[in-house]
Amino acid sequence: MSRAAHPFLLPESADAAFPPAELALAEPDGLLAVGGDLSPVRLLNAYAGGIFPWFSEGQPILWWSPDPRMVFRTDGVHLSSRFRRALRSSPWTVTADTAFAEVMQACASAPRPGQEGTWITAGMLRAYVELHRLGHAHSVEVFDGPHLVGGIYGVAIGRMFFGESMFSGRSGGSKVALAALAHVLHGWGWPLIDAQVENPHLLRMGAVQLPRALFLAQVRALVREPGDPPPGSWTRRFGHWPAARLGSTGAA
């Protein structure tokens, strides 16, 4: 399957199929399509095809599927021995789906080296809050008492979790959120967390690169499998547990 010379222009119909991700451009790496909207059906169709939106304020909606793809095995998130020792006396607690919008807003405002502004626009916030309301988007929150100190959010389809962004309000907050998410997903039988594109922090935590063809084959199989839990809130199933648990578990 040869790559396209230009990105595809998406039709107006929200349920129109995306072009195959294999047709994404080589330069810029992974750009596949332009336009469309951020309706729930379009977002779910995109993620199920290994595609995600990523654009800045003032740009049209851009849809991507880079090659290679960065992922975490849910049994492969790494926390250093020093950090795990520190966690054993941590007062932090971890929950899911109790502060979704707050996690997104914190991700949007988090400073990131070499990056001005954020791709988490007001339109993106509205779209993913709606996905969350429908039970397809989820957050993991890390609290120190009443204070939100870390979190991660993303989209779940079948037995595949597509990570979107994470933040640390205190040092290590995002590490705890990611490790807790991976630990719980592994227990549910979910093997992968999509991390989209490479960065040094993710590599240090155990992320690996998959050729896009292999990533797409795995995603297309996983999204067709019945999710356990099914779409809906993860709050009760995830539980409310101490971050100190990550200090001794081998899964983290």
PDB file of C-alpha atoms in Angstrom:
ATOM      1  CA  MET A   1       0.000   0.000   0.000  1.00  0.00           C
ATOM      2  CA  SER A   2       1.715   3.199  -1.168  1.00  0.00           C
ATOM      3  CA  ARG A   3       1.639   6.400   0.849  1.00  0.00           C
ATOM      4  CA  ALA A   4      -0.397   9.401  -0.262  1.00  0.00           C
ATOM      5  CA  ALA A   5       1.288  12.470  -1.724  1.00  0.00           C
ATOM      6  CA  HIS A   6      -0.946  14.802   0.299  1.00  0.00           C
ATOM      7  CA  PRO A   7      -3.120  14.422   3.402  1.00  0.00           C
ATOM      8  CA  PHE A   8      -6.689  13.366   2.785  1.00  0.00           C
ATOM      9  CA  LEU A   9      -9.529  15.867   3.196  1.00  0.00           C
ATOM     10  CA  LEU A  10     -12.160  14.300   5.429  1.00  0.00           C
ATOM     11  CA  PRO A  11     -15.807  14.435   4.359  1.00  0.00           C
ATOM     12  CA  GLU A  12     -18.337  16.317   6.459  1.00  0.00           C
ATOM     13  CA  SER A  13     -20.196  13.198   7.569  1.00  0.00           C
ATOM     14  CA  ALA A  14     -18.954  12.350  11.059  1.00  0.00           C
ATOM     15  CA  ASP A  15     -19.323   8.612  10.532  1.00  0.00           C
ATOM     16  CA  ALA A  16     -17.387   8.558   7.255  1.00  0.00           C
ATOM     17  CA  ALA A  17     -14.513   6.075   7.294  1.00  0.00           C
ATOM     18  CA  PHE A  18     -10.947   7.304   7.680  1.00  0.00           C
ATOM     19  CA  PRO A  19      -8.424   6.369   5.026  1.00  0.00           C
ATOM     20  CA  PRO A  20      -6.159   3.504   6.146  1.00  0.00           C
ATOM     21  CA  ALA A  21      -3.445   4.720   8.495  1.00  0.00           C
ATOM     22  CA  GLU A  22      -0.860   2.995   6.294  1.00  0.00           C
ATOM     23  CA  LEU A  23      -1.352   5.839   3.797  1.00  0.00           C
ATOM     24  CA  ALA A  24      -0.038   8.525   6.174  1.00  0.00           C
ATOM     25  CA  LEU A  25       2.705  10.817   4.913  1.00  0.00           C
ATOM     26  CA  ALA A  26       6.366  10.169   5.563  1.00  0.00           C
ATOM     27  CA  GLU A  27       6.941  13.930   5.943  1.00  0.00           C
ATOM     28  CA  PRO A  28       5.622  15.249   8.212  1.00  0.00           C
ATOM     29  CA  ASP A  29       5.746  11.822   9.766  1.00  0.00           C
ATOM     30  CA  GLY A  30       2.301  10.343  10.167  1.00  0.00           C
ATOM     31  CA  LEU A  31       0.063  13.135   8.869  1.00  0.00           C
ATOM     32  CA  LEU A  32      -2.906  11.358   7.333  1.00  0.00           C
ATOM     33  CA  ALA A  33      -5.918  13.649   7.042  1.00  0.00           C
ATOM     34  CA  VAL A  34      -7.211  17.178   7.517  1.00  0.00           C
ATOM     35  CA  GLY A  35     -10.612  18.499   8.524  1.00  0.00           C
ATOM     36  CA  GLY A  36     -13.706  16.870   9.911  1.00  0.00           C
ATOM     37  CA  ASP A  37     -14.782  17.460  13.490  1.00  0.00           C
ATOM     38  CA  LEU A  38     -14.235  16.147  17.010  1.00  0.00           C
ATOM     39  CA  SER A  39     -17.582  14.421  17.401  1.00  0.00           C
ATOM     40  CA  PRO A  40     -17.611  11.236  19.484  1.00  0.00           C
ATOM     41  CA  VAL A  41     -18.221   8.946  16.520  1.00  0.00           C
ATOM     42  CA  ARG A  42     -15.368  10.458  14.514  1.00  0.00           C
ATOM     43  CA  LEU A  43     -12.946  10.317  17.448  1.00  0.00           C
ATOM     44  CA  LEU A  44     -13.796   6.688  18.206  1.00  0.00           C
ATOM     45  CA  ASN A  45     -13.425   5.736  14.539  1.00  0.00           C
ATOM     46  CA  ALA A  46     -10.042   7.464  14.464  1.00  0.00           C
ATOM     47  CA  TYR A  47      -8.644   5.751  17.540  1.00  0.00           C
ATOM     48  CA  ALA A  48      -9.961   2.359  16.426  1.00  0.00           C
ATOM     49  CA  GLY A  49      -7.935   2.858  13.236  1.00  0.00           C
ATOM     50  CA  GLY A  50      -4.738   3.862  15.045  1.00  0.00           C
ATOM     51  CA  ILE A  51      -5.238   7.569  14.299  1.00  0.00           C
ATOM     52  CA  PHE A  52      -5.363  10.559  16.661  1.00  0.00           C
ATOM     53  CA  PRO A  53      -5.998  14.327  16.348  1.00  0.00           C
ATOM     54  CA  TRP A  54      -3.152  16.729  17.075  1.00  0.00           C
ATOM     55  CA  PHE A  55      -3.229  20.388  16.097  1.00  0.00           C
ATOM     56  CA  SER A  56      -2.750  23.858  17.522  1.00  0.00           C
ATOM     57  CA  GLU A  57      -5.206  26.700  18.001  1.00  0.00           C
ATOM     58  CA  GLY A  58      -5.959  28.311  14.641  1.00  0.00           C
ATOM     59  CA  GLN A  59      -5.043  25.223  12.593  1.00  0.00           C
ATOM     60  CA  PRO A  60      -7.515  22.890  10.912  1.00  0.00           C
ATOM     61  CA  ILE A  61      -7.965  19.559  12.656  1.00  0.00           C
ATOM     62  CA  LEU A  62      -5.006  17.339  11.749  1.00  0.00           C
ATOM     63  CA  TRP A  63      -5.100  13.550  12.063  1.00  0.00           C
ATOM     64  CA  TRP A  64      -1.937  11.478  12.593  1.00  0.00           C
ATOM     65  CA  SER A  65      -0.573   7.939  12.635  1.00  0.00           C
ATOM     66  CA  PRO A  66       3.227   8.151  12.989  1.00  0.00           C
ATOM     67  CA  ASP A  67       5.693   5.384  12.202  1.00  0.00           C
ATOM     68  CA  PRO A  68       7.049   3.999  14.477  1.00  0.00           C
ATOM     69  CA  ARG A  69       4.535   4.226  17.306  1.00  0.00           C
ATOM     70  CA  MET A  70       5.462   4.608  20.970  1.00  0.00           C
ATOM     71  CA  VAL A  71       3.666   2.228  23.357  1.00  0.00           C
ATOM     72  CA  PHE A  72       3.890   0.853  26.869  1.00  0.00           C
ATOM     73  CA  ARG A  73       3.336  -2.786  27.654  1.00  0.00           C
ATOM     74  CA  THR A  74       1.098  -2.694  30.703  1.00  0.00           C
ATOM     75  CA  ASP A  75       3.529  -4.991  32.495  1.00  0.00           C
ATOM     76  CA  GLY A  76       6.505  -2.909  31.382  1.00  0.00           C
ATOM     77  CA  VAL A  77       6.193   0.539  32.997  1.00  0.00           C
ATOM     78  CA  HIS A  78       9.412   1.205  34.898  1.00  0.00           C
ATOM     79  CA  LEU A  79       9.795   3.123  38.137  1.00  0.00           C
ATOM     80  CA  SER A  80      13.311   3.496  39.501  1.00  0.00           C
ATOM     81  CA  SER A  81      14.208   1.695  42.706  1.00  0.00           C
ATOM     82  CA  ARG A  82      14.806   5.039  44.396  1.00  0.00           C
ATOM     83  CA  PHE A  83      11.382   6.344  43.415  1.00  0.00           C
ATOM     84  CA  ARG A  84       9.653   3.154  44.516  1.00  0.00           C
ATOM     85  CA  ARG A  85      11.353   3.353  47.901  1.00  0.00           C
ATOM     86  CA  ALA A  86      10.128   6.933  48.301  1.00  0.00           C
ATOM     87  CA  LEU A  87       6.594   5.858  47.406  1.00  0.00           C
ATOM     88  CA  ARG A  88       6.434   3.386  50.274  1.00  0.00           C
ATOM     89  CA  SER A  89       5.868   6.265  52.677  1.00  0.00           C
ATOM     90  CA  SER A  90       3.841   8.424  50.292  1.00  0.00           C
ATOM     91  CA  PRO A  91       0.469   9.746  51.500  1.00  0.00           C
ATOM     92  CA  TRP A  92      -0.815  10.056  47.919  1.00  0.00           C
ATOM     93  CA  THR A  93      -3.924   8.210  46.760  1.00  0.00           C
ATOM     94  CA  VAL A  94      -4.951   7.151  43.259  1.00  0.00           C
ATOM     95  CA  THR A  95      -8.448   7.183  41.742  1.00  0.00           C
ATOM     96  CA  ALA A  96     -10.065   7.041  38.302  1.00  0.00           C
ATOM     97  CA  ASP A  97     -12.714   9.184  36.628  1.00  0.00           C
ATOM     98  CA  THR A  98     -13.212  11.490  39.608  1.00  0.00           C
ATOM     99  CA  ALA A  99     -11.708  14.660  38.058  1.00  0.00           C
ATOM    100  CA  PHE A 100     -11.527  14.154  34.294  1.00  0.00           C
ATOM    101  CA  ALA A 101     -11.889  17.781  33.210  1.00  0.00           C
ATOM    102  CA  GLU A 102      -9.454  18.931  35.887  1.00  0.00           C
ATOM    103  CA  VAL A 103      -6.824  16.458  34.649  1.00  0.00           C
ATOM    104  CA  MET A 104      -7.278  17.673  31.071  1.00  0.00           C
ATOM    105  CA  GLN A 105      -7.010  21.298  32.138  1.00  0.00           C
ATOM    106  CA  ALA A 106      -3.875  20.565  34.144  1.00  0.00           C
ATOM    107  CA  CYS A 107      -2.353  18.786  31.132  1.00  0.00           C
ATOM    108  CA  ALA A 108      -3.186  21.798  28.957  1.00  0.00           C
ATOM    109  CA  SER A 109      -1.479  24.243  31.297  1.00  0.00           C
ATOM    110  CA  ALA A 110       1.571  22.097  32.131  1.00  0.00           C
ATOM    111  CA  PRO A 111       4.831  23.638  30.836  1.00  0.00           C
ATOM    112  CA  ARG A 112       6.648  21.409  28.337  1.00  0.00           C
ATOM    113  CA  PRO A 113      10.255  22.009  27.214  1.00  0.00           C
ATOM    114  CA  GLY A 114      10.518  23.342  23.680  1.00  0.00           C
ATOM    115  CA  GLN A 115       6.774  23.789  23.304  1.00  0.00           C
ATOM    116  CA  GLU A 116       4.742  26.976  23.286  1.00  0.00           C
ATOM    117  CA  GLY A 117       1.034  26.804  23.961  1.00  0.00           C
ATOM    118  CA  THR A 118      -0.938  23.560  23.952  1.00  0.00           C
ATOM    119  CA  TRP A 119      -2.771  21.278  21.554  1.00  0.00           C
ATOM    120  CA  ILE A 120      -5.465  20.800  24.215  1.00  0.00           C
ATOM    121  CA  THR A 121      -7.661  23.592  22.918  1.00  0.00           C
ATOM    122  CA  ALA A 122     -11.068  24.546  24.279  1.00  0.00           C
ATOM    123  CA  GLY A 123     -12.621  22.472  21.484  1.00  0.00           C
ATOM    124  CA  MET A 124     -10.514  19.449  22.418  1.00  0.00           C
ATOM    125  CA  LEU A 125     -11.494  19.843  26.059  1.00  0.00           C
ATOM    126  CA  ARG A 126     -15.206  19.896  25.179  1.00  0.00           C
ATOM    127  CA  ALA A 127     -14.850  16.900  22.866  1.00  0.00           C
ATOM    128  CA  TYR A 128     -13.049  14.656  25.335  1.00  0.00           C
ATOM    129  CA  VAL A 129     -15.258  15.677  28.251  1.00  0.00           C
ATOM    130  CA  GLU A 130     -18.169  14.501  26.097  1.00  0.00           C
ATOM    131  CA  LEU A 131     -16.342  11.228  25.351  1.00  0.00           C
ATOM    132  CA  HIS A 132     -15.840  10.876  29.094  1.00  0.00           C
ATOM    133  CA  ARG A 133     -19.530  11.493  29.736  1.00  0.00           C
ATOM    134  CA  LEU A 134     -20.302   8.696  27.262  1.00  0.00           C
ATOM    135  CA  GLY A 135     -17.922   6.344  29.085  1.00  0.00           C
ATOM    136  CA  HIS A 136     -15.146   6.134  26.455  1.00  0.00           C
ATOM    137  CA  ALA A 137     -12.545   8.540  27.869  1.00  0.00           C
ATOM    138  CA  HIS A 138     -10.986   8.064  31.283  1.00  0.00           C
ATOM    139  CA  SER A 139      -8.627   9.737  33.704  1.00  0.00           C
ATOM    140  CA  VAL A 140      -6.436   8.495  36.515  1.00  0.00           C
ATOM    141  CA  GLU A 141      -5.882  11.035  39.280  1.00  0.00           C
ATOM    142  CA  VAL A 142      -3.220  11.276  41.965  1.00  0.00           C
ATOM    143  CA  PHE A 143      -4.181  13.213  45.091  1.00  0.00           C
ATOM    144  CA  ASP A 144      -2.285  14.469  48.096  1.00  0.00           C
ATOM    145  CA  GLY A 145      -5.227  14.943  50.422  1.00  0.00           C
ATOM    146  CA  PRO A 146      -7.634  17.188  48.477  1.00  0.00           C
ATOM    147  CA  HIS A 147      -4.936  18.414  46.068  1.00  0.00           C
ATOM    148  CA  LEU A 148      -4.603  16.996  42.545  1.00  0.00           C
ATOM    149  CA  VAL A 149      -0.859  16.369  42.079  1.00  0.00           C
ATOM    150  CA  GLY A 150      -0.766  14.236  38.939  1.00  0.00           C
ATOM    151  CA  GLY A 151      -2.885  12.567  36.312  1.00  0.00           C
ATOM    152  CA  ILE A 152      -3.254  10.984  32.901  1.00  0.00           C
ATOM    153  CA  TYR A 153      -6.199  10.732  30.505  1.00  0.00           C
ATOM    154  CA  GLY A 154      -7.004   8.868  27.325  1.00  0.00           C
ATOM    155  CA  VAL A 155      -9.525   6.848  25.343  1.00  0.00           C
ATOM    156  CA  ALA A 156     -10.495   3.197  25.839  1.00  0.00           C
ATOM    157  CA  ILE A 157     -11.895   0.971  23.087  1.00  0.00           C
ATOM    158  CA  GLY A 158     -12.255  -2.771  23.518  1.00  0.00           C
ATOM    159  CA  ARG A 159      -9.089  -3.800  25.399  1.00  0.00           C
ATOM    160  CA  MET A 160      -6.908  -0.954  24.101  1.00  0.00           C
ATOM    161  CA  PHE A 161      -6.067   2.251  25.953  1.00  0.00           C
ATOM    162  CA  PHE A 162      -4.915   5.272  23.951  1.00  0.00           C
ATOM    163  CA  GLY A 163      -3.025   7.669  26.214  1.00  0.00           C
ATOM    164  CA  GLU A 164      -3.398  11.340  25.366  1.00  0.00           C
ATOM    165  CA  SER A 165      -1.514  13.386  27.943  1.00  0.00           C
ATOM    166  CA  MET A 166      -0.327  13.400  31.550  1.00  0.00           C
ATOM    167  CA  PHE A 167       0.908  15.985  34.019  1.00  0.00           C
ATOM    168  CA  SER A 168       2.764  16.373  37.303  1.00  0.00           C
ATOM    169  CA  GLY A 169       1.641  19.022  39.757  1.00  0.00           C
ATOM    170  CA  ARG A 170       4.285  17.647  42.120  1.00  0.00           C
ATOM    171  CA  SER A 171       7.435  15.763  41.198  1.00  0.00           C
ATOM    172  CA  GLY A 172       6.542  12.203  40.228  1.00  0.00           C
ATOM    173  CA  GLY A 173       2.805  12.769  39.925  1.00  0.00           C
ATOM    174  CA  SER A 174       2.593  11.692  36.288  1.00  0.00           C
ATOM    175  CA  LYS A 175       4.784   8.644  36.960  1.00  0.00           C
ATOM    176  CA  VAL A 176       2.404   7.451  39.653  1.00  0.00           C
ATOM    177  CA  ALA A 177      -0.632   8.030  37.418  1.00  0.00           C
ATOM    178  CA  LEU A 178       0.884   6.100  34.505  1.00  0.00           C
ATOM    179  CA  ALA A 179       2.202   3.262  36.652  1.00  0.00           C
ATOM    180  CA  ALA A 180      -1.127   2.899  38.448  1.00  0.00           C
ATOM    181  CA  LEU A 181      -3.025   2.877  35.156  1.00  0.00           C
ATOM    182  CA  ALA A 182      -0.691   0.245  33.712  1.00  0.00           C
ATOM    183  CA  HIS A 183      -0.905  -1.895  36.863  1.00  0.00           C
ATOM    184  CA  VAL A 184      -4.704  -1.890  36.817  1.00  0.00           C
ATOM    185  CA  LEU A 185      -4.998  -2.431  33.052  1.00  0.00           C
ATOM    186  CA  HIS A 186      -2.598  -5.363  33.238  1.00  0.00           C
ATOM    187  CA  GLY A 187      -4.816  -6.913  35.879  1.00  0.00           C
ATOM    188  CA  TRP A 188      -7.800  -6.483  33.563  1.00  0.00           C
ATOM    189  CA  GLY A 189      -5.962  -8.191  30.698  1.00  0.00           C
ATOM    190  CA  TRP A 190      -5.315  -5.060  28.637  1.00  0.00           C
ATOM    191  CA  PRO A 191      -1.819  -5.420  27.122  1.00  0.00           C
ATOM    192  CA  LEU A 192      -0.974  -1.997  25.645  1.00  0.00           C
ATOM    193  CA  ILE A 193      -1.091   1.744  26.302  1.00  0.00           C
ATOM    194  CA  ASP A 194      -0.587   3.909  23.227  1.00  0.00           C
ATOM    195  CA  ALA A 195       1.894   6.719  23.954  1.00  0.00           C
ATOM    196  CA  GLN A 196       1.825   8.144  20.395  1.00  0.00           C
ATOM    197  CA  VAL A 197       5.248   9.716  19.801  1.00  0.00           C
ATOM    198  CA  GLU A 198       8.701   9.287  21.296  1.00  0.00           C
ATOM    199  CA  ASN A 199      10.114  11.456  24.046  1.00  0.00           C
ATOM    200  CA  PRO A 200      12.996  10.778  26.464  1.00  0.00           C
ATOM    201  CA  HIS A 201      10.792  10.726  29.578  1.00  0.00           C
ATOM    202  CA  LEU A 202       8.602   7.946  28.161  1.00  0.00           C
ATOM    203  CA  LEU A 203      11.642   5.935  27.083  1.00  0.00           C
ATOM    204  CA  ARG A 204      13.063   6.125  30.611  1.00  0.00           C
ATOM    205  CA  MET A 205       9.799   4.757  31.948  1.00  0.00           C
ATOM    206  CA  GLY A 206       9.881   1.732  29.675  1.00  0.00           C
ATOM    207  CA  ALA A 207       8.105   2.817  26.493  1.00  0.00           C
ATOM    208  CA  VAL A 208       9.063   0.934  23.342  1.00  0.00           C
ATOM    209  CA  GLN A 209       8.690   1.654  19.642  1.00  0.00           C
ATOM    210  CA  LEU A 210       6.544  -0.533  17.416  1.00  0.00           C
ATOM    211  CA  PRO A 211       6.621  -0.373  13.622  1.00  0.00           C
ATOM    212  CA  ARG A 212       3.306   1.107  12.560  1.00  0.00           C
ATOM    213  CA  ALA A 213       2.261  -2.065  10.732  1.00  0.00           C
ATOM    214  CA  LEU A 214       2.662  -4.112  13.921  1.00  0.00           C
ATOM    215  CA  PHE A 215       0.971  -1.455  16.051  1.00  0.00           C
ATOM    216  CA  LEU A 216      -2.017  -1.282  13.705  1.00  0.00           C
ATOM    217  CA  ALA A 217      -2.388  -5.055  13.583  1.00  0.00           C
ATOM    218  CA  GLN A 218      -2.483  -5.243  17.373  1.00  0.00           C
ATOM    219  CA  VAL A 219      -4.823  -2.269  17.764  1.00  0.00           C
ATOM    220  CA  ARG A 220      -7.292  -3.528  15.165  1.00  0.00           C
ATOM    221  CA  ALA A 221      -7.520  -6.826  17.030  1.00  0.00           C
ATOM    222  CA  LEU A 222      -7.735  -5.331  20.536  1.00  0.00           C
ATOM    223  CA  VAL A 223     -10.467  -2.787  19.770  1.00  0.00           C
ATOM    224  CA  ARG A 224     -12.729  -5.589  18.534  1.00  0.00           C
ATOM    225  CA  GLU A 225     -12.450  -7.530  21.779  1.00  0.00           C
ATOM    226  CA  PRO A 226     -15.092  -7.042  24.475  1.00  0.00           C
ATOM    227  CA  GLY A 227     -13.798  -4.568  27.015  1.00  0.00           C
ATOM    228  CA  ASP A 228     -13.712  -5.548  30.662  1.00  0.00           C
ATOM    229  CA  PRO A 229     -14.869  -3.235  32.099  1.00  0.00           C
ATOM    230  CA  PRO A 230     -17.222  -2.088  29.306  1.00  0.00           C
ATOM    231  CA  PRO A 231     -17.713   1.618  28.504  1.00  0.00           C
ATOM    232  CA  GLY A 232     -18.746   3.596  31.560  1.00  0.00           C
ATOM    233  CA  SER A 233     -17.176   5.015  34.691  1.00  0.00           C
ATOM    234  CA  TRP A 234     -14.069   3.272  36.012  1.00  0.00           C
ATOM    235  CA  THR A 235     -14.307   4.822  39.478  1.00  0.00           C
ATOM    236  CA  ARG A 236     -15.650   1.814  41.384  1.00  0.00           C
ATOM    237  CA  ARG A 237     -13.833  -0.862  39.377  1.00  0.00           C
ATOM    238  CA  PHE A 238     -10.483   0.955  39.603  1.00  0.00           C
ATOM    239  CA  GLY A 239     -10.868   1.574  43.300  1.00  0.00           C
ATOM    240  CA  HIS A 240      -9.312   4.064  45.683  1.00  0.00           C
ATOM    241  CA  TRP A 241      -5.899   2.902  46.700  1.00  0.00           C
ATOM    242  CA  PRO A 242      -2.623   4.230  48.112  1.00  0.00           C
ATOM    243  CA  ALA A 243       0.236   5.195  45.803  1.00  0.00           C
ATOM    244  CA  ALA A 244       2.456   3.409  48.334  1.00  0.00           C
ATOM    245  CA  ARG A 245       1.268   0.161  46.745  1.00  0.00           C
ATOM    246  CA  LEU A 246       3.437   0.986  43.733  1.00  0.00           C
ATOM    247  CA  GLY A 247       6.481   1.008  45.974  1.00  0.00           C
ATOM    248  CA  SER A 248       6.495  -2.751  46.299  1.00  0.00           C
ATOM    249  CA  THR A 249       4.652  -4.146  43.273  1.00  0.00           C
ATOM    250  CA  GLY A 250       6.724  -5.768  40.575  1.00  0.00           C
ATOM    251  CA  ALA A 251       4.237  -4.628  37.931  1.00  0.00           C
ATOM    252  CA  ALA A 252       5.364  -1.036  38.338  1.00  0.00           C
TER     253      ALA A 252
END
